[in-house]
Short mmCIF file of C-alpha atoms in Angstrom, two decimals:
data_model
loop_
_atom_site.label_atom_id
_atom_site.label_comp_id
_atom_site.label_asym_id
_atom_site.label_seq_id
_atom_site.Cartn_x
_atom_site.Cartn_y
_atom_site.Cartn_z
CA MET A 765 22.86 69.14 89.68
CA LYS A 766 23.25 71.24 86.96
CA ILE A 767 25.49 71.20 84.13
CA ASN A 768 26.31 73.75 81.90
CA ILE A 769 28.30 74.40 78.92
CA LEU A 770 28.72 77.47 76.94
CA PRO A 771 26.14 77.93 75.08
CA ILE A 772 24.17 75.37 76.69
CA ILE A 773 22.97 74.43 80.23
CA LEU A 774 23.07 70.48 80.54
CA ALA A 775 21.37 70.37 84.43
CA ILE A 776 22.53 66.71 86.22
CA ILE A 777 19.34 66.47 88.88
CA VAL A 778 20.97 63.46 91.05
CA LEU A 779 19.57 62.94 94.25
CA SER A 780 23.15 62.88 94.79
CA GLY A 781 25.79 63.49 91.97
CA CYS A 782 25.75 65.03 88.88
CA CYS A 783 27.51 65.01 85.65
CA SER A 784 27.73 66.90 82.25
CA PRO A 785 28.74 66.52 78.69
CA SER A 786 32.03 67.69 76.92
CA PRO A 787 34.22 70.74 76.46
CA LYS A 788 34.99 69.65 80.71
CA ASP A 789 36.41 73.09 80.74
CA GLN A 790 33.13 74.57 80.15
CA THR A 791 31.17 72.14 82.06
CA THR A 792 28.62 73.49 85.31
CA VAL A 793 27.52 70.98 88.11
CA GLU A 794 25.23 72.29 90.11
CA TRP A 795 23.38 69.48 92.94
CA ILE A 796 20.97 70.01 95.20
CA SER A 797 20.69 67.14 97.97
CA SER A 798 18.12 65.96 100.42
CA SER A 799 18.78 63.52 103.80
CA ARG A 800 17.49 62.47 107.23
CA GLU A 801 20.19 65.60 108.76
CA ALA A 802 19.07 68.60 106.06
CA VAL A 803 17.28 68.90 103.52
CA TRP A 804 17.45 70.24 99.81
CA GLN A 805 20.93 71.25 100.39
CA THR A 806 23.17 73.54 97.76
CA ASN A 807 26.56 71.31 97.48
CA GLU A 808 29.77 71.58 96.11
CA VAL A 809 31.14 68.93 93.50
CA ILE A 810 34.76 67.61 94.80
CA LYS A 811 36.60 67.72 92.56
CA THR A 812 36.13 67.08 87.81
CA THR A 813 38.33 63.38 87.54
CA ASP A 814 38.99 62.26 84.39
CA ALA A 815 39.16 57.93 83.70
CA ASN A 816 41.72 57.85 85.84
CA GLY A 817 40.31 59.00 88.47
CA SER A 818 40.23 56.98 91.91
CA ASP A 819 38.87 53.49 92.54
CA THR A 820 35.15 54.79 93.59
CA THR A 821 31.79 53.63 92.61
CA LEU A 822 31.36 55.32 88.75
CA ILE A 823 28.08 55.59 87.34
CA THR A 824 27.89 56.35 83.60
CA VAL A 825 25.29 58.43 81.74
CA PHE A 826 24.26 57.70 78.00
CA PRO A 827 22.59 60.61 76.60
CA GLN A 828 21.95 58.81 73.88
CA LYS A 829 20.08 55.37 75.06
CA THR A 830 16.76 57.63 74.88
CA GLN A 831 13.38 56.03 76.24
CA GLN A 832 10.35 57.66 76.58
CA MET A 833 9.52 60.99 77.00
CA ILE A 834 7.88 62.89 80.52
CA GLU A 835 4.91 64.87 80.31
CA GLY A 836 5.46 66.05 84.21
CA PHE A 837 4.25 65.34 87.62
CA GLY A 838 1.55 66.10 89.91
CA GLY A 839 -0.52 64.94 93.13
CA CYS A 840 -4.56 64.69 93.93
CA PHE A 841 -6.68 67.73 94.75
CA ASN A 842 -8.92 66.37 97.32
CA GLU A 843 -11.84 67.58 99.25
CA LEU A 844 -9.71 67.33 102.85
CA GLY A 845 -6.70 69.18 101.80
CA TRP A 846 -8.89 72.12 100.88
CA GLU A 847 -10.26 71.77 104.46
CA ALA A 848 -6.63 71.57 106.00
CA LEU A 849 -5.16 74.52 103.97
CA ASN A 850 -8.21 76.64 104.62
CA VAL A 851 -6.98 76.57 108.84
CA LEU A 852 -4.21 78.96 107.36
CA SER A 853 -3.90 82.65 107.10
CA ALA A 854 -4.48 83.74 103.63
CA PRO A 855 -0.53 84.38 103.05
CA GLU A 856 0.40 80.95 104.85
CA LYS A 857 -2.15 79.25 102.49
CA GLU A 858 -0.82 80.88 98.72
CA LYS A 859 2.51 79.97 100.02
CA VAL A 860 1.50 76.13 101.00
CA ILE A 861 0.00 75.98 97.52
CA ALA A 862 2.73 78.08 95.60
CA SER A 863 5.61 75.56 97.76
CA LEU A 864 3.12 73.43 94.96
CA PHE A 865 2.98 74.74 92.06
CA ASP A 866 4.87 77.90 91.85
CA PRO A 867 6.87 77.82 88.18
CA VAL A 868 10.11 78.81 89.54
CA ASP A 869 10.63 78.18 93.30
CA GLY A 870 8.03 75.21 94.15
CA CYS A 871 7.59 71.44 92.94
CA ARG A 872 6.51 72.90 89.44
CA PHE A 873 3.46 71.02 89.69
CA ASN A 874 2.24 70.96 85.97
CA ILE A 875 -0.51 67.57 85.67
CA ASN A 876 -2.76 67.15 88.99
CA ARG A 877 -5.35 64.73 89.36
CA MET A 878 -9.31 65.28 90.49
CA PRO A 879 -11.82 62.82 91.96
CA LEU A 880 -15.34 63.08 90.10
CA GLY A 881 -17.65 63.07 93.31
CA ALA A 882 -16.62 61.47 96.20
CA ASN A 883 -13.09 59.60 96.53
CA ASP A 884 -11.37 57.95 100.47
CA TYR A 885 -10.56 62.03 100.93
CA ALA A 886 -14.35 63.95 100.27
CA VAL A 887 -15.57 65.13 103.53
CA ASP A 888 -18.29 63.20 102.68
CA TRP A 889 -20.26 61.03 100.56
CA TYR A 890 -21.45 62.80 96.61
CA SER A 891 -22.20 62.28 93.13
CA HIS A 892 -23.24 65.09 90.80
CA ASN A 893 -26.81 63.21 90.53
CA GLU A 894 -28.87 61.22 93.51
CA THR A 895 -31.56 61.46 92.10
CA LYS A 896 -32.36 58.42 90.86
CA ASP A 897 -33.64 57.46 87.44
CA ASP A 898 -32.81 60.89 86.48
CA PHE A 899 -31.17 58.92 82.74
CA GLU A 900 -31.57 62.71 80.97
CA MET A 901 -29.52 64.52 83.73
CA ALA A 902 -31.55 66.88 83.94
CA ASN A 903 -30.61 67.18 88.29
CA PHE A 904 -26.86 67.65 87.22
CA SER A 905 -24.93 69.94 89.82
CA ILE A 906 -21.74 70.28 90.43
CA GLN A 907 -22.27 72.82 93.13
CA ARG A 908 -21.03 71.04 95.39
CA ASP A 909 -17.04 70.71 93.81
CA ARG A 910 -17.55 74.74 93.84
CA GLN A 911 -17.45 74.74 97.97
CA ARG A 912 -13.51 73.01 97.47
CA LEU A 913 -12.03 71.33 94.80
CA ILE A 914 -13.25 74.47 92.28
CA PRO A 915 -11.37 76.71 94.15
CA TYR A 916 -7.75 75.08 95.09
CA ILE A 917 -7.56 74.46 91.75
CA LYS A 918 -8.10 78.49 90.93
CA GLU A 919 -5.30 78.72 93.23
CA ALA A 920 -3.03 76.07 92.09
CA ARG A 921 -4.04 77.82 88.69
CA LYS A 922 -2.93 81.08 90.05
CA PHE A 923 0.57 80.40 89.69
CA ASN A 924 0.98 77.39 86.90
CA PRO A 925 -2.13 78.96 84.42
CA ASP A 926 -1.69 76.00 82.17
CA LEU A 927 -1.89 73.53 85.23
CA LYS A 928 -3.46 69.85 83.06
CA VAL A 929 -6.34 67.78 85.11
CA TRP A 930 -7.93 64.94 84.86
CA ALA A 931 -10.33 63.00 86.39
CA SER A 932 -11.30 59.45 87.67
CA PRO A 933 -14.44 58.51 89.77
CA TRP A 934 -14.74 56.49 92.46
CA CYS A 935 -17.75 55.45 92.30
CA PRO A 936 -20.97 56.05 90.26
CA PRO A 937 -24.45 58.16 91.09
CA SER A 938 -25.00 54.91 93.93
CA TRP A 939 -28.64 54.73 91.62
CA MET A 940 -26.47 53.33 88.70
CA LYS A 941 -24.93 50.18 91.09
CA THR A 942 -26.67 47.26 91.59
CA ASN A 943 -26.01 47.27 95.47
CA GLU A 944 -27.81 51.53 95.18
CA HIS A 945 -24.47 52.25 97.32
CA TYR A 946 -21.52 54.34 97.60
CA ALA A 947 -19.61 51.35 99.06
CA CYS A 948 -18.31 47.85 97.95
CA ARG A 949 -17.64 45.97 101.16
CA PRO A 950 -19.48 46.44 105.02
CA ASP A 951 -17.81 48.12 107.61
CA ILE A 952 -18.71 50.04 110.25
CA VAL A 953 -17.80 53.80 108.76
CA ASN A 954 -20.98 53.18 106.29
CA ASP A 955 -24.33 51.31 106.25
CA LEU A 956 -24.00 49.16 103.64
CA THR A 957 -25.48 45.43 104.51
CA GLU A 958 -23.65 42.13 103.64
CA GLU A 959 -26.36 41.54 100.64
CA GLY A 960 -24.55 45.01 99.60
CA ALA A 961 -21.67 43.50 99.80
CA GLY A 962 -19.33 43.12 95.86
CA GLU A 963 -16.81 41.20 94.71
CA GLU A 964 -13.59 41.53 92.25
CA MET A 965 -14.41 39.63 88.87
CA LYS A 966 -17.90 40.53 88.79
CA THR A 967 -19.44 43.68 87.37
CA GLN A 968 -21.55 46.21 90.04
CA PHE A 969 -22.58 48.96 88.00
CA ARG A 970 -26.61 47.82 86.09
CA MET A 971 -25.18 46.94 82.02
CA GLU A 972 -28.34 48.17 80.73
CA ASP A 973 -28.51 50.35 78.15
CA LYS A 974 -30.52 53.23 80.04
CA TYR A 975 -27.83 53.20 82.69
CA LEU A 976 -24.46 53.38 80.85
CA ALA A 977 -26.11 56.00 78.48
CA ALA A 978 -26.80 58.17 81.58
CA TYR A 979 -22.85 57.18 82.05
CA ALA A 980 -21.18 58.56 79.65
CA LEU A 981 -23.59 61.58 80.21
CA TYR A 982 -22.47 62.42 83.29
CA PHE A 983 -19.42 62.47 82.22
CA SER A 984 -20.04 64.71 78.98
CA LYS A 985 -21.80 66.73 81.21
CA PHE A 986 -18.66 67.12 83.91
CA LEU A 987 -16.79 68.74 81.93
CA SER A 988 -19.00 71.10 80.43
CA ALA A 989 -19.96 72.11 83.03
CA TYR A 990 -16.22 72.69 84.46
CA ARG A 991 -15.44 74.39 81.28
CA ASP A 992 -18.34 76.66 82.29
CA GLU A 993 -16.00 77.00 85.76
CA GLY A 994 -13.27 78.09 83.59
CA ILE A 995 -11.25 74.58 83.50
CA GLU A 996 -10.06 72.74 80.55
CA ILE A 997 -10.72 69.39 81.89
CA GLU A 998 -7.21 66.93 80.24
CA ALA A 999 -8.46 62.99 80.50
CA VAL A 1000 -11.01 61.41 82.73
CA HIS A 1001 -9.48 57.51 83.15
CA VAL A 1002 -12.66 55.52 83.85
CA GLN A 1003 -12.68 54.07 87.16
CA ASN A 1004 -10.59 54.54 89.92
CA GLU A 1005 -9.42 51.17 91.08
CA PRO A 1006 -11.58 48.85 89.32
CA ASN A 1007 -11.26 45.56 90.85
CA SER A 1008 -10.88 47.01 94.51
CA CYS A 1009 -13.87 46.36 96.28
CA GLN A 1010 -14.60 48.90 99.38
CA ASN A 1011 -15.30 50.35 102.16
CA PHE A 1012 -15.70 53.22 100.77
CA PRO A 1013 -16.47 54.91 97.22
CA SER A 1014 -15.66 52.16 94.64
CA CYS A 1015 -17.45 50.04 92.41
CA ILE A 1016 -16.55 47.04 90.53
CA TRP A 1017 -16.14 46.28 87.03
CA THR A 1018 -14.41 43.43 84.41
CA PRO A 1019 -12.73 44.55 81.67
CA SER A 1020 -15.58 43.32 79.15
CA ALA A 1021 -17.96 46.28 81.23
CA LEU A 1022 -15.24 48.55 80.87
CA ALA A 1023 -14.62 48.17 77.50
CA THR A 1024 -18.42 48.34 76.93
CA PHE A 1025 -18.86 51.04 78.31
CA ILE A 1026 -15.87 52.51 76.59
CA GLY A 1027 -16.37 51.77 73.09
CA GLN A 1028 -20.22 51.82 72.71
CA TYR A 1029 -21.34 54.84 75.34
CA LEU A 1030 -18.34 56.54 76.33
CA GLY A 1031 -16.49 57.63 73.15
CA PRO A 1032 -19.39 58.47 71.00
CA GLN A 1033 -20.78 60.31 73.71
CA PHE A 1034 -17.87 61.97 73.97
CA GLU A 1035 -17.25 62.23 70.12
CA GLN A 1036 -21.59 63.41 70.11
CA ASP A 1037 -20.81 66.18 72.24
CA GLU A 1038 -17.48 67.40 70.73
CA GLN A 1039 -15.51 66.96 73.98
CA SER A 1040 -11.47 67.02 73.63
CA ALA A 1041 -11.07 65.33 77.28
CA GLU A 1042 -9.01 62.19 76.54
CA ILE A 1043 -10.41 58.27 77.59
CA TRP A 1044 -7.55 56.32 79.46
CA LEU A 1045 -7.75 53.15 80.89
CA GLY A 1046 -7.81 53.66 84.99
CA THR A 1047 -6.87 53.26 87.05
CA ILE A 1048 -5.50 49.80 87.11
CA GLU A 1049 -4.74 48.42 90.58
CA ARG A 1050 -3.95 44.62 89.50
CA PRO A 1051 -0.43 42.74 87.50
CA HIS A 1052 -3.26 40.90 85.58
CA ILE A 1053 -1.90 41.63 82.04
CA GLU A 1054 -5.06 40.29 80.74
CA ARG A 1055 -7.23 42.19 82.28
CA ILE A 1056 -5.52 44.78 79.78
CA ASP A 1057 -5.83 43.14 76.79
CA THR A 1058 -9.10 42.45 77.34
CA VAL A 1059 -10.12 46.28 77.03
CA LEU A 1060 -7.41 47.41 74.95
CA ASN A 1061 -8.60 44.99 72.05
CA ASP A 1062 -11.61 45.18 72.10
CA PRO A 1063 -11.98 46.49 68.55
CA GLU A 1064 -14.98 49.35 69.54
CA ALA A 1065 -12.85 50.65 73.35
CA LYS A 1066 -9.47 50.72 71.97
CA LYS A 1067 -10.54 53.53 69.05
CA TYR A 1068 -11.02 56.05 72.11
CA ILE A 1069 -8.30 55.10 74.82
CA GLU A 1070 -5.01 57.40 74.56
CA GLY A 1071 -3.21 56.34 77.31
CA VAL A 1072 -3.27 53.16 80.34
CA GLY A 1073 -2.68 54.64 84.16
CA PHE A 1074 -1.48 52.52 86.51
CA GLN A 1075 -1.31 52.32 90.93
CA TRP A 1076 -0.33 50.25 93.86
CA ALA A 1077 -0.51 46.10 92.24
CA GLY A 1078 -0.21 47.81 88.70
CA LYS A 1079 3.04 48.43 88.90
CA GLY A 1080 3.00 44.54 88.04
CA ALA A 1081 1.97 44.78 84.71
CA ILE A 1082 3.95 47.92 83.35
CA PRO A 1083 6.40 46.73 82.47
CA LEU A 1084 4.80 44.01 79.84
CA VAL A 1085 2.37 46.23 78.79
CA ASN A 1086 5.41 49.24 78.21
CA VAL A 1087 6.63 46.29 75.45
CA LYS A 1088 2.65 45.32 74.37
CA TYR A 1089 1.58 48.11 73.93
CA PRO A 1090 4.01 50.69 72.64
CA ASP A 1091 1.92 53.08 70.85
CA TYR A 1092 -0.08 53.99 74.73
CA ARG A 1093 0.70 56.39 76.78
CA LEU A 1094 1.89 55.50 80.83
CA MET A 1095 1.00 57.44 83.69
CA GLN A 1096 1.75 56.13 87.97
CA THR A 1097 -1.86 57.63 88.57
CA GLU A 1098 -1.14 57.41 92.46
CA THR A 1099 1.85 56.68 94.99
CA VAL A 1100 1.20 54.25 97.81
CA CYS A 1101 -0.60 56.50 100.22
CA GLY A 1102 1.76 54.38 103.55
CA ASN A 1103 0.22 54.69 107.38
CA GLY A 1104 0.91 58.32 107.75
CA SER A 1105 4.22 57.82 109.21
CA ASN A 1106 5.72 60.84 107.04
CA ASP A 1107 9.39 59.84 107.71
CA TRP A 1108 12.31 59.17 105.88
CA GLU A 1109 11.93 55.49 105.29
CA ALA A 1110 8.41 56.06 103.16
CA ALA A 1111 10.22 58.85 101.06
CA GLU A 1112 12.37 55.58 100.28
CA ASN A 1113 9.45 53.45 99.46
CA THR A 1114 8.14 56.04 97.08
CA PHE A 1115 11.76 56.71 95.49
CA GLU A 1116 11.63 52.93 94.49
CA LEU A 1117 7.80 52.80 93.32
CA MET A 1118 9.34 56.62 90.95
CA ARG A 1119 12.30 53.93 89.78
CA HIS A 1120 10.13 51.04 88.55
CA TYR A 1121 7.48 52.63 87.17
CA LEU A 1122 9.93 55.77 85.19
CA SER A 1123 12.23 52.86 83.79
CA ASN A 1124 8.98 50.96 82.58
CA GLY A 1125 7.79 53.63 80.57
CA THR A 1126 5.88 55.83 82.59
CA ASN A 1127 5.12 59.46 81.27
CA SER A 1128 3.75 60.66 84.21
CA TYR A 1129 3.72 60.54 87.90
CA MET A 1130 0.86 61.38 90.87
CA TYR A 1131 1.90 61.74 94.39
CA TRP A 1132 -1.39 61.14 95.97
CA ASN A 1133 -2.30 63.77 99.17
CA MET A 1134 -0.17 66.76 98.18
CA VAL A 1135 -2.02 67.80 102.02
CA LEU A 1136 -3.28 66.85 104.65
CA ASP A 1137 -4.50 67.96 108.71
CA GLU A 1138 -1.73 66.12 111.29
CA SER A 1139 -4.00 63.00 112.13
CA GLY A 1140 -3.73 61.60 108.00
CA LYS A 1141 -7.32 60.31 108.28
CA SER A 1142 -9.14 59.73 105.40
CA HIS A 1143 -13.41 60.61 106.26
CA TRP A 1144 -13.70 56.35 106.05
CA GLY A 1145 -10.39 56.51 108.39
CA TRP A 1146 -7.83 55.12 107.34
CA LYS A 1147 -4.55 57.18 107.92
CA GLN A 1148 -1.95 58.11 105.18
CA ASN A 1149 0.52 60.09 104.47
CA SER A 1150 0.97 63.76 102.54
CA MET A 1151 3.76 65.61 100.90
CA ILE A 1152 2.92 68.73 103.27
CA THR A 1153 0.77 68.42 106.95
CA ILE A 1154 -0.72 71.08 108.59
CA ASP A 1155 -1.13 71.04 112.16
CA THR A 1156 -5.47 72.83 112.46
CA GLY A 1157 -3.99 73.12 115.89
CA THR A 1158 -0.85 75.34 116.24
CA LYS A 1159 -1.51 76.37 112.41
CA GLU A 1160 1.96 74.96 112.25
CA VAL A 1161 2.97 73.54 108.81
CA ARG A 1162 5.28 70.50 108.36
CA TYR A 1163 7.38 69.65 104.70
CA ASN A 1164 7.40 66.32 104.78
CA PRO A 1165 10.65 63.80 103.26
CA GLU A 1166 7.70 62.82 99.92
CA PHE A 1167 7.97 66.66 99.68
CA TYR A 1168 11.34 66.96 98.86
CA LEU A 1169 12.00 63.21 97.56
CA MET A 1170 8.76 65.09 94.53
CA LYS A 1171 10.39 68.02 94.11
CA HIS A 1172 13.80 66.86 93.57
CA PHE A 1173 12.38 65.30 90.46
CA SER A 1174 9.38 67.53 89.48
CA ALA A 1175 11.48 70.81 89.85
CA PHE A 1176 13.81 70.05 87.33
CA ILE A 1177 12.72 67.40 85.06
CA ASP A 1178 10.98 69.78 82.02
CA PRO A 1179 7.77 68.51 80.54
CA GLY A 1180 8.72 66.93 77.24
CA ALA A 1181 11.87 65.99 78.62
CA THR A 1182 13.54 62.16 77.54
CA ARG A 1183 15.11 59.70 80.31
CA ILE A 1184 18.13 57.98 79.40
CA GLU A 1185 19.88 55.48 80.40
CA SER A 1186 21.92 55.08 83.20
CA SER A 1187 24.37 52.11 84.45
CA ASP A 1188 23.57 52.42 88.19
CA LYS A 1189 20.28 51.20 88.87
CA ASN A 1190 19.13 53.89 91.99
CA THR A 1191 19.84 56.82 89.15
CA LEU A 1192 17.60 57.89 86.85
CA ALA A 1193 18.57 60.50 84.35
CA PHE A 1194 16.63 62.93 81.54
CA LYS A 1195 17.68 65.05 78.96
CA ASP A 1196 15.98 68.79 77.64
CA GLU A 1197 17.03 71.24 75.23
CA GLY A 1198 21.08 70.30 76.68
CA THR A 1199 20.28 70.13 79.68
CA ILE A 1200 20.81 67.06 81.92
CA VAL A 1201 19.11 65.92 84.83
CA ILE A 1202 21.05 62.98 87.21
CA ILE A 1203 18.57 62.07 89.97
CA CYS A 1204 20.45 59.68 92.17
CA TYR A 1205 19.53 58.07 95.83
CA ASN A 1206 22.48 56.54 97.54
CA SER A 1207 21.27 53.66 99.13
CA ASP A 1208 24.66 52.38 100.54
CA ARG A 1209 27.58 53.59 103.22
CA LYS A 1210 30.09 53.90 100.02
CA LYS A 1211 29.34 57.71 99.96
CA ILE A 1212 31.76 58.55 96.54
CA LYS A 1213 30.15 58.50 93.78
CA ARG A 1214 31.83 59.08 90.56
CA PHE A 1215 29.46 60.54 87.48
CA ARG A 1216 30.24 60.45 83.70
CA VAL A 1217 29.11 61.80 81.32
CA ASP A 1218 30.21 61.07 76.77
CA ASP A 1219 34.01 62.44 77.88
CA THR A 1220 33.15 64.46 81.06
CA TYR A 1221 33.79 63.07 84.29
CA PHE A 1222 32.92 64.69 87.87
CA GLU A 1223 32.92 63.19 91.95
CA VAL A 1224 30.35 64.06 95.22
CA GLU A 1225 29.82 62.60 98.25
CA LEU A 1226 26.93 61.33 99.20
CA ALA A 1227 25.13 61.21 102.43
CA GLU A 1228 23.93 57.85 103.01
CA ARG A 1229 20.40 57.17 102.31
CA SER A 1230 20.11 60.74 101.13
CA PHE A 1231 18.70 61.75 97.45
CA ASN A 1232 20.37 64.13 94.71
CA THR A 1233 19.76 66.19 91.92
#
């Protein structure tokens, strides 16, 4: 919802209602709602009320109680997403990409993730240098990315030239690992033997100077190669899920090993090569604060780390990290992917994740697969959700409930906005340049909600289990 206060615009995006401050007679409220029955509907506010209004649920927003700054929202550029898009005609493909990145009518995504080498949604395994013992990176190449990821990014940037891109590896070149294989866990979908299986808290990277130095150079070469393509990589998160032993590309690192690599190799390599990309501790998928402490308190590593990224069970660590390390920026790096249901319940689960992360200091929030085909399956057989589904047979494009949920946030919250407090756990509020955005999930059967912002009151009738801005 947007509330206009002349000469200021107050936009309250409440996934079900909004409100705004004085003067009341000059305040305008705009309201967009999405429910299981009807998505992205423009509605009329029932009435503006005063402090003696009807006896309904009152939700108060506190513009003076400010919290973290919001940097933005996005998803991940994955190879299988580009493959799905390419079954469409050029105009239809452009329309889908616009729905995600257009800064006027789309989701306005402004920060996006990409893999550095193969991830679980790559077409198949690859790294940027599989030449064994090439410590000088003479054979480093991003030729594979020119087929899918680079075109994907460039198409998105046609709609938002200022789109920021950050990268994270799921796995280093296989010859840098102790098992010399992309996977960590043997499975029918790979040819890893039991002897090559990894174990949490046992580093799989070869912790020898020449391998560590070569891997730091690998990162730097990646940044320079993408710069040559006209794409500046804003940041790197050093390892996707460093604690998780997967049947797809993965690599276990202990916290002390990560600290050694960041502090003694990656940071100095970036300094030497004058790389401007930030280094983040991410993406953390465990709730163990002591593991994060090990890295952030390392005297060398902490000099280079700009922020911490969390996903999956990492949600358990972010409340304490937010309090304990207030100088670090925080990111939710990958929404829990679901099982391919793409239903309303999945969107409700994702709202709860967004509420948790944003209420605990997150500056930016990443969806996972923006686009997939009708199977939703990774190369390694895992069926997952996506914002948009493209049927490769019929060429039908379906916008799933999580597309609209993400848009309820990203289409209205500008980068640089500040989160403000509200009295309701299912209501998130933000302010920026005279605009207040309120996002509300109506989880109960009580449909009438009253909102208060300073001295302004208004009522809206929210559909059950609806998202409202």
